[in-house]
CSV table of C-alpha atoms and ligand atoms in Angstrom, one decimal:
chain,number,residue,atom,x,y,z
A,1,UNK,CA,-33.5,-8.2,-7.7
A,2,UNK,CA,-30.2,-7.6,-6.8
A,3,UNK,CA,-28.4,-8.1,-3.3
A,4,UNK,CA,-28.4,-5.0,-1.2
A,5,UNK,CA,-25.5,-6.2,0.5
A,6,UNK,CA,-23.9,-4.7,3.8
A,7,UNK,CA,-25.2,-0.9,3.1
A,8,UNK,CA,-26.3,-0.2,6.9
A,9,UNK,CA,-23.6,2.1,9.0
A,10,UNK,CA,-23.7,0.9,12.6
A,11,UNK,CA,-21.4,-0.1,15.2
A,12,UNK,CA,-21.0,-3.7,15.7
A,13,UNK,CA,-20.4,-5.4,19.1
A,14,UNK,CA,-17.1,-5.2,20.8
A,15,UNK,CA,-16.0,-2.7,17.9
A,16,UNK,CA,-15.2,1.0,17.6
A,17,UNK,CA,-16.3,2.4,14.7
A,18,UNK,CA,-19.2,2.4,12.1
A,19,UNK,CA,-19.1,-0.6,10.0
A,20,UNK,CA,-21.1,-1.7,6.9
A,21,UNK,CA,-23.9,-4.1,8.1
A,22,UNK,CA,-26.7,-6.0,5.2
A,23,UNK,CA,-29.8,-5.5,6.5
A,24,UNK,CA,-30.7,-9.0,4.8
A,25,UNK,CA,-28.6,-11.6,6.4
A,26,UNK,CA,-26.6,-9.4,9.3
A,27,UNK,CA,-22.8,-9.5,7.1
A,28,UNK,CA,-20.6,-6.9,8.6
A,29,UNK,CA,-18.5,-5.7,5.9
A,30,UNK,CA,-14.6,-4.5,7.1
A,31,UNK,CA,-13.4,-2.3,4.4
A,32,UNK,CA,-9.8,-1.5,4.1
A,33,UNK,CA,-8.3,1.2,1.8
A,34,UNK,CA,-7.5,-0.2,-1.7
A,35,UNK,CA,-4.1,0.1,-3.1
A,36,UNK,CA,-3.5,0.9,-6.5
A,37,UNK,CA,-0.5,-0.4,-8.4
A,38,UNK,CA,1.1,1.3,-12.1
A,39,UNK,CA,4.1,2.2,-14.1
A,40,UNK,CA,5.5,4.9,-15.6
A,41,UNK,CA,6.8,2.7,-18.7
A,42,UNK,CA,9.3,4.2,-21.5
A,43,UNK,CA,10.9,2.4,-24.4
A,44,UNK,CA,13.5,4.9,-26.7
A,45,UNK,CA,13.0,7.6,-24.2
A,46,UNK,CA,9.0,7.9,-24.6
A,47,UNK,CA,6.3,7.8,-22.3
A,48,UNK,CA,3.5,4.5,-22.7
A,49,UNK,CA,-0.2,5.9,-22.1
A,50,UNK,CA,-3.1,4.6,-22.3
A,51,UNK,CA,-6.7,6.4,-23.4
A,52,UNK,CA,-9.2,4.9,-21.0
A,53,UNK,CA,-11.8,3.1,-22.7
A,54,UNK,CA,-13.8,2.9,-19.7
A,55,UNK,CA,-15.3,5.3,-17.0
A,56,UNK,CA,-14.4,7.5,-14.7
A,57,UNK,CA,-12.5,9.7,-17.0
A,58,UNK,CA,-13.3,8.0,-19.7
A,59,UNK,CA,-11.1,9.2,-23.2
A,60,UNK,CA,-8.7,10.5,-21.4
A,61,UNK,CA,-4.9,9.7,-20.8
A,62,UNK,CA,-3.1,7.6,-17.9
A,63,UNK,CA,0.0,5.4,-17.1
A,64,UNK,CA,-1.2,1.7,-16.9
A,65,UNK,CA,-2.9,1.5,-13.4
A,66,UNK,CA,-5.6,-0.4,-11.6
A,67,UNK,CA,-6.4,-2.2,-8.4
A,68,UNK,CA,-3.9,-4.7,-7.0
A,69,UNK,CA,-5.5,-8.1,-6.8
A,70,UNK,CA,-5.1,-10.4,-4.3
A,71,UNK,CA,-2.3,-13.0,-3.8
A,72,UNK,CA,0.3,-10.7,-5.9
A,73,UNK,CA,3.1,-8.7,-4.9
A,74,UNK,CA,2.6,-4.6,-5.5
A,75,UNK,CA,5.3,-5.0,-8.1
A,76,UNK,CA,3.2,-7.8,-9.4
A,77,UNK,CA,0.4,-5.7,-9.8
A,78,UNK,CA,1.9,-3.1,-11.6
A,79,UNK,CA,3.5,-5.3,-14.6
A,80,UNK,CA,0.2,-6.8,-14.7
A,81,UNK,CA,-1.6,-3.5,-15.4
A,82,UNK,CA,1.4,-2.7,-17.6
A,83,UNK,CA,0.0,-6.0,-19.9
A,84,UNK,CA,-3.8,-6.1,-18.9
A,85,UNK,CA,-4.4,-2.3,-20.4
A,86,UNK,CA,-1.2,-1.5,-22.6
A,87,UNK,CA,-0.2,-4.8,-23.7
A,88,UNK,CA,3.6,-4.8,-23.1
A,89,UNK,CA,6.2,-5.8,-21.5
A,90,UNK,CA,8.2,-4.3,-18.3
A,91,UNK,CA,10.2,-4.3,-15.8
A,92,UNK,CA,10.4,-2.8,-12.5
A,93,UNK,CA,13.4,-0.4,-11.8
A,94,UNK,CA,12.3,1.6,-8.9
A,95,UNK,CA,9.4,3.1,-7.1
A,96,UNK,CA,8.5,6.5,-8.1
A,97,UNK,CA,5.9,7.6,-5.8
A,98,UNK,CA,3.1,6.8,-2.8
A,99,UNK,CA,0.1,8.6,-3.0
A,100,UNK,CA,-2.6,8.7,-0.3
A,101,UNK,CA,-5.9,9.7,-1.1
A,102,UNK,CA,-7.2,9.4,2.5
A,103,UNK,CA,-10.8,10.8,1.3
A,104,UNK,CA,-11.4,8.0,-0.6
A,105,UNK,CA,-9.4,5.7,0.8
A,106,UNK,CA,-6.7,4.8,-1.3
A,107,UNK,CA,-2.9,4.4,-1.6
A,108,UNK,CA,-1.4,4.4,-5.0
A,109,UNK,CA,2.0,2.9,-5.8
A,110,UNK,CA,4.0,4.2,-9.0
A,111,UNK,CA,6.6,2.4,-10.1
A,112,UNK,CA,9.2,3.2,-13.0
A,113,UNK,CA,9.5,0.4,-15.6
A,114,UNK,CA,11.1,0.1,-18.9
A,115,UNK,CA,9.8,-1.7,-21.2
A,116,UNK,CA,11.5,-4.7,-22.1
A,117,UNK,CA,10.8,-4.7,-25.9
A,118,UNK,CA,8.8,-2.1,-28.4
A,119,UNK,CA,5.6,-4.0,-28.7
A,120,UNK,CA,2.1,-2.5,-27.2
A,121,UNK,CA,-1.7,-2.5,-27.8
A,122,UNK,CA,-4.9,-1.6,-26.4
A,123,UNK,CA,-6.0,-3.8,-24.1
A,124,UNK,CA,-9.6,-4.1,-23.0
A,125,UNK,CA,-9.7,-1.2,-20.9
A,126,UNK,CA,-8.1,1.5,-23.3
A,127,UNK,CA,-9.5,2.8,-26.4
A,128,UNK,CA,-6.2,3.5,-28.1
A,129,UNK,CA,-1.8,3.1,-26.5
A,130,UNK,CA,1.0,5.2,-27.7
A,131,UNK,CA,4.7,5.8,-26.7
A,132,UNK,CA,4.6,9.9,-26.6
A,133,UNK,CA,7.7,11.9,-26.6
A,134,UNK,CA,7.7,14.3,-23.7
A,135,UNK,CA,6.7,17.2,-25.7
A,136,UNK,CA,4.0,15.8,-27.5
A,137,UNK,CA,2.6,14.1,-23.9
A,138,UNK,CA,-1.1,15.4,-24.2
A,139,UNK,CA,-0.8,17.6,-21.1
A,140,UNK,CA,-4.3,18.9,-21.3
A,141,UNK,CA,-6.1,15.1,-21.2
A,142,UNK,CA,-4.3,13.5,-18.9
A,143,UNK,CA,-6.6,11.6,-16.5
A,144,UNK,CA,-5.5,12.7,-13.2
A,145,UNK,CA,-3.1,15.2,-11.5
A,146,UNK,CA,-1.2,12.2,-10.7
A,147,UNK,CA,-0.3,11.0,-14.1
A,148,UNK,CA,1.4,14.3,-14.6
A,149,UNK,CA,3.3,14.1,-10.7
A,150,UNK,CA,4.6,10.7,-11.6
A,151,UNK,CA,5.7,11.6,-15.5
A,152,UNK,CA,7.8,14.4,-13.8
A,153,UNK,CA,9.1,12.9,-11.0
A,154,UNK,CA,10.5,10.1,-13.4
A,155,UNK,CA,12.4,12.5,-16.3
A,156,UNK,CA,13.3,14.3,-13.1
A,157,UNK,CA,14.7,11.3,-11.5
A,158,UNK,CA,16.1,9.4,-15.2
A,159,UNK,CA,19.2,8.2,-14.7
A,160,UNK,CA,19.3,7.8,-10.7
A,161,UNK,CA,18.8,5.2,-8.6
A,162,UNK,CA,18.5,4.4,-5.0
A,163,UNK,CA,16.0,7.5,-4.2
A,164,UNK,CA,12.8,7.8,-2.4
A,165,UNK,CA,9.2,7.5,-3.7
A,166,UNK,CA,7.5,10.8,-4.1
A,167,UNK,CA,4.9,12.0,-1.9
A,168,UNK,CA,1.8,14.3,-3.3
A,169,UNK,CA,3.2,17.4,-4.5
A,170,UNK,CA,0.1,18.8,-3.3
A,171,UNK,CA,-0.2,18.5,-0.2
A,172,UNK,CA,4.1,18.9,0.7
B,1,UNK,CA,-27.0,-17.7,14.5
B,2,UNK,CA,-24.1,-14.9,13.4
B,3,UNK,CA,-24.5,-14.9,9.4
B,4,UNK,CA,-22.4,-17.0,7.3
B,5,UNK,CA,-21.8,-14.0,4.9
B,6,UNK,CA,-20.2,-14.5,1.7
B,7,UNK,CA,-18.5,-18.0,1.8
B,8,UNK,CA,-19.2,-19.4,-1.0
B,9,UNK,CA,-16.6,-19.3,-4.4
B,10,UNK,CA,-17.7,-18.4,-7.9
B,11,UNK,CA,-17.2,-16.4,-10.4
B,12,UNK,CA,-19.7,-13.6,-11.3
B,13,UNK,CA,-21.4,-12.9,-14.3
B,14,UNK,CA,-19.5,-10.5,-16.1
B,15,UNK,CA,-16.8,-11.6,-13.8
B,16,UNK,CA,-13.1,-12.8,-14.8
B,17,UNK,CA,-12.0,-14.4,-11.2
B,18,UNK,CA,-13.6,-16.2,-8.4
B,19,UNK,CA,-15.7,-14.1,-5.7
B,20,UNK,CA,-17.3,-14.8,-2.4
B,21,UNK,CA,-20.8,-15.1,-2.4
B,22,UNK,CA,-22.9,-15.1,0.3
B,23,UNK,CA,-25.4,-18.1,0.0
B,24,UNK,CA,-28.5,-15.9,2.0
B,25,UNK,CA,-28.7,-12.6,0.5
B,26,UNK,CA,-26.3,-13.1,-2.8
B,27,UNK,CA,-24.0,-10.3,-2.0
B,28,UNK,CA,-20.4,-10.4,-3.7
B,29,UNK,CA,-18.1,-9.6,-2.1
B,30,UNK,CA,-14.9,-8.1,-3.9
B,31,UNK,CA,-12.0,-8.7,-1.4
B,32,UNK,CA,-8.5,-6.7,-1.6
B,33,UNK,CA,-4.9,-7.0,-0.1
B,34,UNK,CA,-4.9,-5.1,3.1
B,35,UNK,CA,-2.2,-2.5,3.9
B,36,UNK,CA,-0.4,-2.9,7.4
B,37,UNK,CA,1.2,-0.2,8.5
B,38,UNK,CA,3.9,0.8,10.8
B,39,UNK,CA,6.8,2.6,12.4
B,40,UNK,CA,10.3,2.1,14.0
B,41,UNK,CA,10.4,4.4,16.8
B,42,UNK,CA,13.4,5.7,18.7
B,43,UNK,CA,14.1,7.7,21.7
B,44,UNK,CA,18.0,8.6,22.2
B,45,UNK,CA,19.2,5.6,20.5
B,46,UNK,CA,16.7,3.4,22.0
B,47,UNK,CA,14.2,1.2,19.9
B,48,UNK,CA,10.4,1.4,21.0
B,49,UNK,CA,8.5,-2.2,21.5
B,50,UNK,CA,5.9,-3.7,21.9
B,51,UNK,CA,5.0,-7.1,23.6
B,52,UNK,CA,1.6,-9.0,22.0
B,53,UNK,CA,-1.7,-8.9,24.3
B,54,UNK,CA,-3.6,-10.3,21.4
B,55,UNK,CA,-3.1,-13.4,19.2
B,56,UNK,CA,-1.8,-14.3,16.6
B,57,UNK,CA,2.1,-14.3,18.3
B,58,UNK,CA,0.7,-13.1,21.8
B,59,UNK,CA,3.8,-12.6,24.0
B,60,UNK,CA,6.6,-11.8,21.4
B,61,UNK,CA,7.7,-8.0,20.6
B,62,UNK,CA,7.2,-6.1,17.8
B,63,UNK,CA,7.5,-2.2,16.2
B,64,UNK,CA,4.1,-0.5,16.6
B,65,UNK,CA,1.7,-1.6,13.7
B,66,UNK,CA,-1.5,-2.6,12.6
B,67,UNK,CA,-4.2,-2.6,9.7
B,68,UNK,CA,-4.8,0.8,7.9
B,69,UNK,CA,-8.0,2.4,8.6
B,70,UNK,CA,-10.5,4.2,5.8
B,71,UNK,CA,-10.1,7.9,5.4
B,72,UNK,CA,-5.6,8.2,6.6
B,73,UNK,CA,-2.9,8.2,5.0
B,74,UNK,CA,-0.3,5.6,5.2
B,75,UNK,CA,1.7,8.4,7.6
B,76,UNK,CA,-1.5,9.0,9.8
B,77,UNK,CA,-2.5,5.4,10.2
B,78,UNK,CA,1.5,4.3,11.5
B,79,UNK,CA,1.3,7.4,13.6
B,80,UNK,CA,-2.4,6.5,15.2
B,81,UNK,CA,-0.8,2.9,15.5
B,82,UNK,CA,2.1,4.1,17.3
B,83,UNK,CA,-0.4,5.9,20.0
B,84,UNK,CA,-2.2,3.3,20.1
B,85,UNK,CA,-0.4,0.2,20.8
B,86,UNK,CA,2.7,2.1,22.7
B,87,UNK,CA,1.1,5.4,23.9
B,88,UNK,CA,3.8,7.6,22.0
B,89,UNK,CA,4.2,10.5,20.1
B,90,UNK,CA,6.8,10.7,17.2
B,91,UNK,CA,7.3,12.1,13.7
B,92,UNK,CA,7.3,10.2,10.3
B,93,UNK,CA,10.8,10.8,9.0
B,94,UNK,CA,11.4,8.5,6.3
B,95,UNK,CA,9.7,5.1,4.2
B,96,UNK,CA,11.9,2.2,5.8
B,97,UNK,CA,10.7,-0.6,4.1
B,98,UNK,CA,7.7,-2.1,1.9
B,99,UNK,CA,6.8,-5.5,2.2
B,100,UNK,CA,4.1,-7.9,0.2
B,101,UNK,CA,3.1,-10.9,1.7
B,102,UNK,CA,1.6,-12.1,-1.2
B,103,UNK,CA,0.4,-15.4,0.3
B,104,UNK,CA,-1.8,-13.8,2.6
B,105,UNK,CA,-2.5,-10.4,0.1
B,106,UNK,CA,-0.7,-8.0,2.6
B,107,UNK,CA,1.7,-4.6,2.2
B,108,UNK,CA,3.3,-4.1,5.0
B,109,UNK,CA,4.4,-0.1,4.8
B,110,UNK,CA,7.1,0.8,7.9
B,111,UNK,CA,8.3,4.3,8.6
B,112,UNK,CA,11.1,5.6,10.6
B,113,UNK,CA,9.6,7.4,13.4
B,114,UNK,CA,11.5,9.1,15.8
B,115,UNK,CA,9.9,9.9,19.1
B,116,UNK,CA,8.9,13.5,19.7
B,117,UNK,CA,8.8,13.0,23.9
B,118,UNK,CA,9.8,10.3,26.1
B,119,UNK,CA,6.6,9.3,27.5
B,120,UNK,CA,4.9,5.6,26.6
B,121,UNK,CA,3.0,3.2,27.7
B,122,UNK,CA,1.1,-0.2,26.9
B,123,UNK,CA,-1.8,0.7,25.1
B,124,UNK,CA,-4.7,-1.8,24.9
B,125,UNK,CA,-3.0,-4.6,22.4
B,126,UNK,CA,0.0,-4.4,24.3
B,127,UNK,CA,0.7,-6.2,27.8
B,128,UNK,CA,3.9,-4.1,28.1
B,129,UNK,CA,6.2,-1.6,25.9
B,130,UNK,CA,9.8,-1.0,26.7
B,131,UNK,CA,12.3,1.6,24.6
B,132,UNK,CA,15.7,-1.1,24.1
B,133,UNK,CA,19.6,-0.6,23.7
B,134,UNK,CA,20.2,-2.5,20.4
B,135,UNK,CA,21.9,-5.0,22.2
B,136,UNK,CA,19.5,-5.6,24.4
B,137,UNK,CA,16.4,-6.7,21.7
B,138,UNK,CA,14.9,-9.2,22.0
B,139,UNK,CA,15.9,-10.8,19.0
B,140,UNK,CA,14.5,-14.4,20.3
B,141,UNK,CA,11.2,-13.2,21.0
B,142,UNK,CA,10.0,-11.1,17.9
B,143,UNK,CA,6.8,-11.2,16.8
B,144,UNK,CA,7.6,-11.7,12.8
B,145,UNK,CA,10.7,-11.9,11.0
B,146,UNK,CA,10.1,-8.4,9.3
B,147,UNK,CA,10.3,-6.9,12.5
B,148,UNK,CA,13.8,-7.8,12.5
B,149,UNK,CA,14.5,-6.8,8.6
B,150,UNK,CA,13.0,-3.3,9.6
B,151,UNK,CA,15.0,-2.7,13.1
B,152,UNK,CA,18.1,-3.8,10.9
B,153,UNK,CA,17.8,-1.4,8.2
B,154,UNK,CA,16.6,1.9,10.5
B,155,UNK,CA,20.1,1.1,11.9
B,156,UNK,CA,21.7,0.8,8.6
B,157,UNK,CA,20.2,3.7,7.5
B,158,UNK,CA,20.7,5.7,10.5
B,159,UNK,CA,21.7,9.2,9.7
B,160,UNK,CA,20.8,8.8,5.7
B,161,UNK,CA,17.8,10.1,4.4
B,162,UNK,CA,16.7,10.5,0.4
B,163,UNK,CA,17.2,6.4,0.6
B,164,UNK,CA,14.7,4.1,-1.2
B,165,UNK,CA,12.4,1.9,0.4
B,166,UNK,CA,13.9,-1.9,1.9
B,167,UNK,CA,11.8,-5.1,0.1
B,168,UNK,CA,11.8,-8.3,1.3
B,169,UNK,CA,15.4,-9.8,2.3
B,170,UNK,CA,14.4,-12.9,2.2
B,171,UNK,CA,13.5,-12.9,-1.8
B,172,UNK,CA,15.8,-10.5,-3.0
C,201,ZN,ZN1,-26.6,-10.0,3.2
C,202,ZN,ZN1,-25.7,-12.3,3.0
């Protein structure tokens, strides 16, 4: 059988809020929001996506983007997602956006990067990588709304330098 | 006894990276970088501070900031750090700087902040909080060195807005 783990809300000693407890050896468990770390990449002025080979969203279309690990930096993270699902090569050129997602407790960080030669390939995590021209981006089965935010905001922001991330359009 | 938790370093099945595992109930646990967050406050030219009631660095000064919490956004959780370490209102502004500590798995996130009233005070993690004249700083006495780098560029960047995040001085 598996581990339960810490799955019991209560509020530990000396603390202020609910935490995770396991009801098996008395762990408390301090969660922290996760950050998420990706690129929008472009080589000859086309857009690198990945088809997710793997759930949530599964067949549908994102910018290389995943968890940042520990002991990396967030620009670290995102080259690394750049070569774990898309298998190329990038580099980082600016941050395009921050996005909170306070109800579930993460902060994404999207960084524009231009690939540093034309080669690509699925990686483990992606059925199938292209380089799409922006009018043949597939629009309709994109991922998330924030695939499309941070597509924008980079043609919007190609060619400039020096600017500040994006926030969610959504919620400006 | 208080539980040893999950201690112990392997990698699980299915697994590409070493874990913690606790050695009583087998619960992995799947750690992450932390984001810290925080602000550079000002009221009419003056920079707010805080002096250390808790280890580590007890004693020396630095800008309100602290671990984000679940369920904020980066904004929220530098403004709830601002009330709660210097008893202060203010408004996010602009992104100041982004740091990653990788060593330790950290991003550090600081806003400008002005203040919205002049009222403060030392909230629980503070033994006092003072609102400084540049010149008068405590430049001897701050906590961390990236309290410095972010007092530094609010000043450069006084006025500006649109401007992209600082990194890390030190490794750029
Ligand atoms: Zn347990
Ligand atoms: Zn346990």
């Amino acid at each position: 059988m598996s581990p339960q783990g810490p799955v019991i809300r209560s509020i530990p000693e000396g603390d202020d809020r609910e935490r995770l407890v396991c009801g098996d050896c008395g762990f408390v468990l301090y969660e922290n929001p996760k950050v998420i770390v990706g690129a929008v990449c472009t080589w000859d002025g086309k857009y690198l996506l990945c088809r997710r080979a793997i759930e949530p969203r599964l067949g549908y279309w994102t910018m290389p983007v995943g968890y940042m690990e520990l002991n990396e930096t967030t620009e670290q993270g995102a080259l690394r997602e750049v070569w774990e699902e898309a298998q190329a090569r990038a580099r980082i050129d600016a941050l395009l956006a921050i996005y909170s997602i306070p109800e579930i407790s993460q902060v994404h960080m999207i960084y524009r990067a231009p690939m540093t030669g034309p080669d690509f390939a699925a990686g483990p995590e992606s059925l199938e990588v292209a380089l799409f021209a922006w009018e043949d981006i597939p629009w309709d089965d994109l991922a998330y709304p924030n695939v499309r935010w941070s597509l924008e905001y980079e043609r919007e922001m190609r060619g400039k330098s020096g600017f500040a991330p994006r926030g969610r359009p959504d919620r400006e």
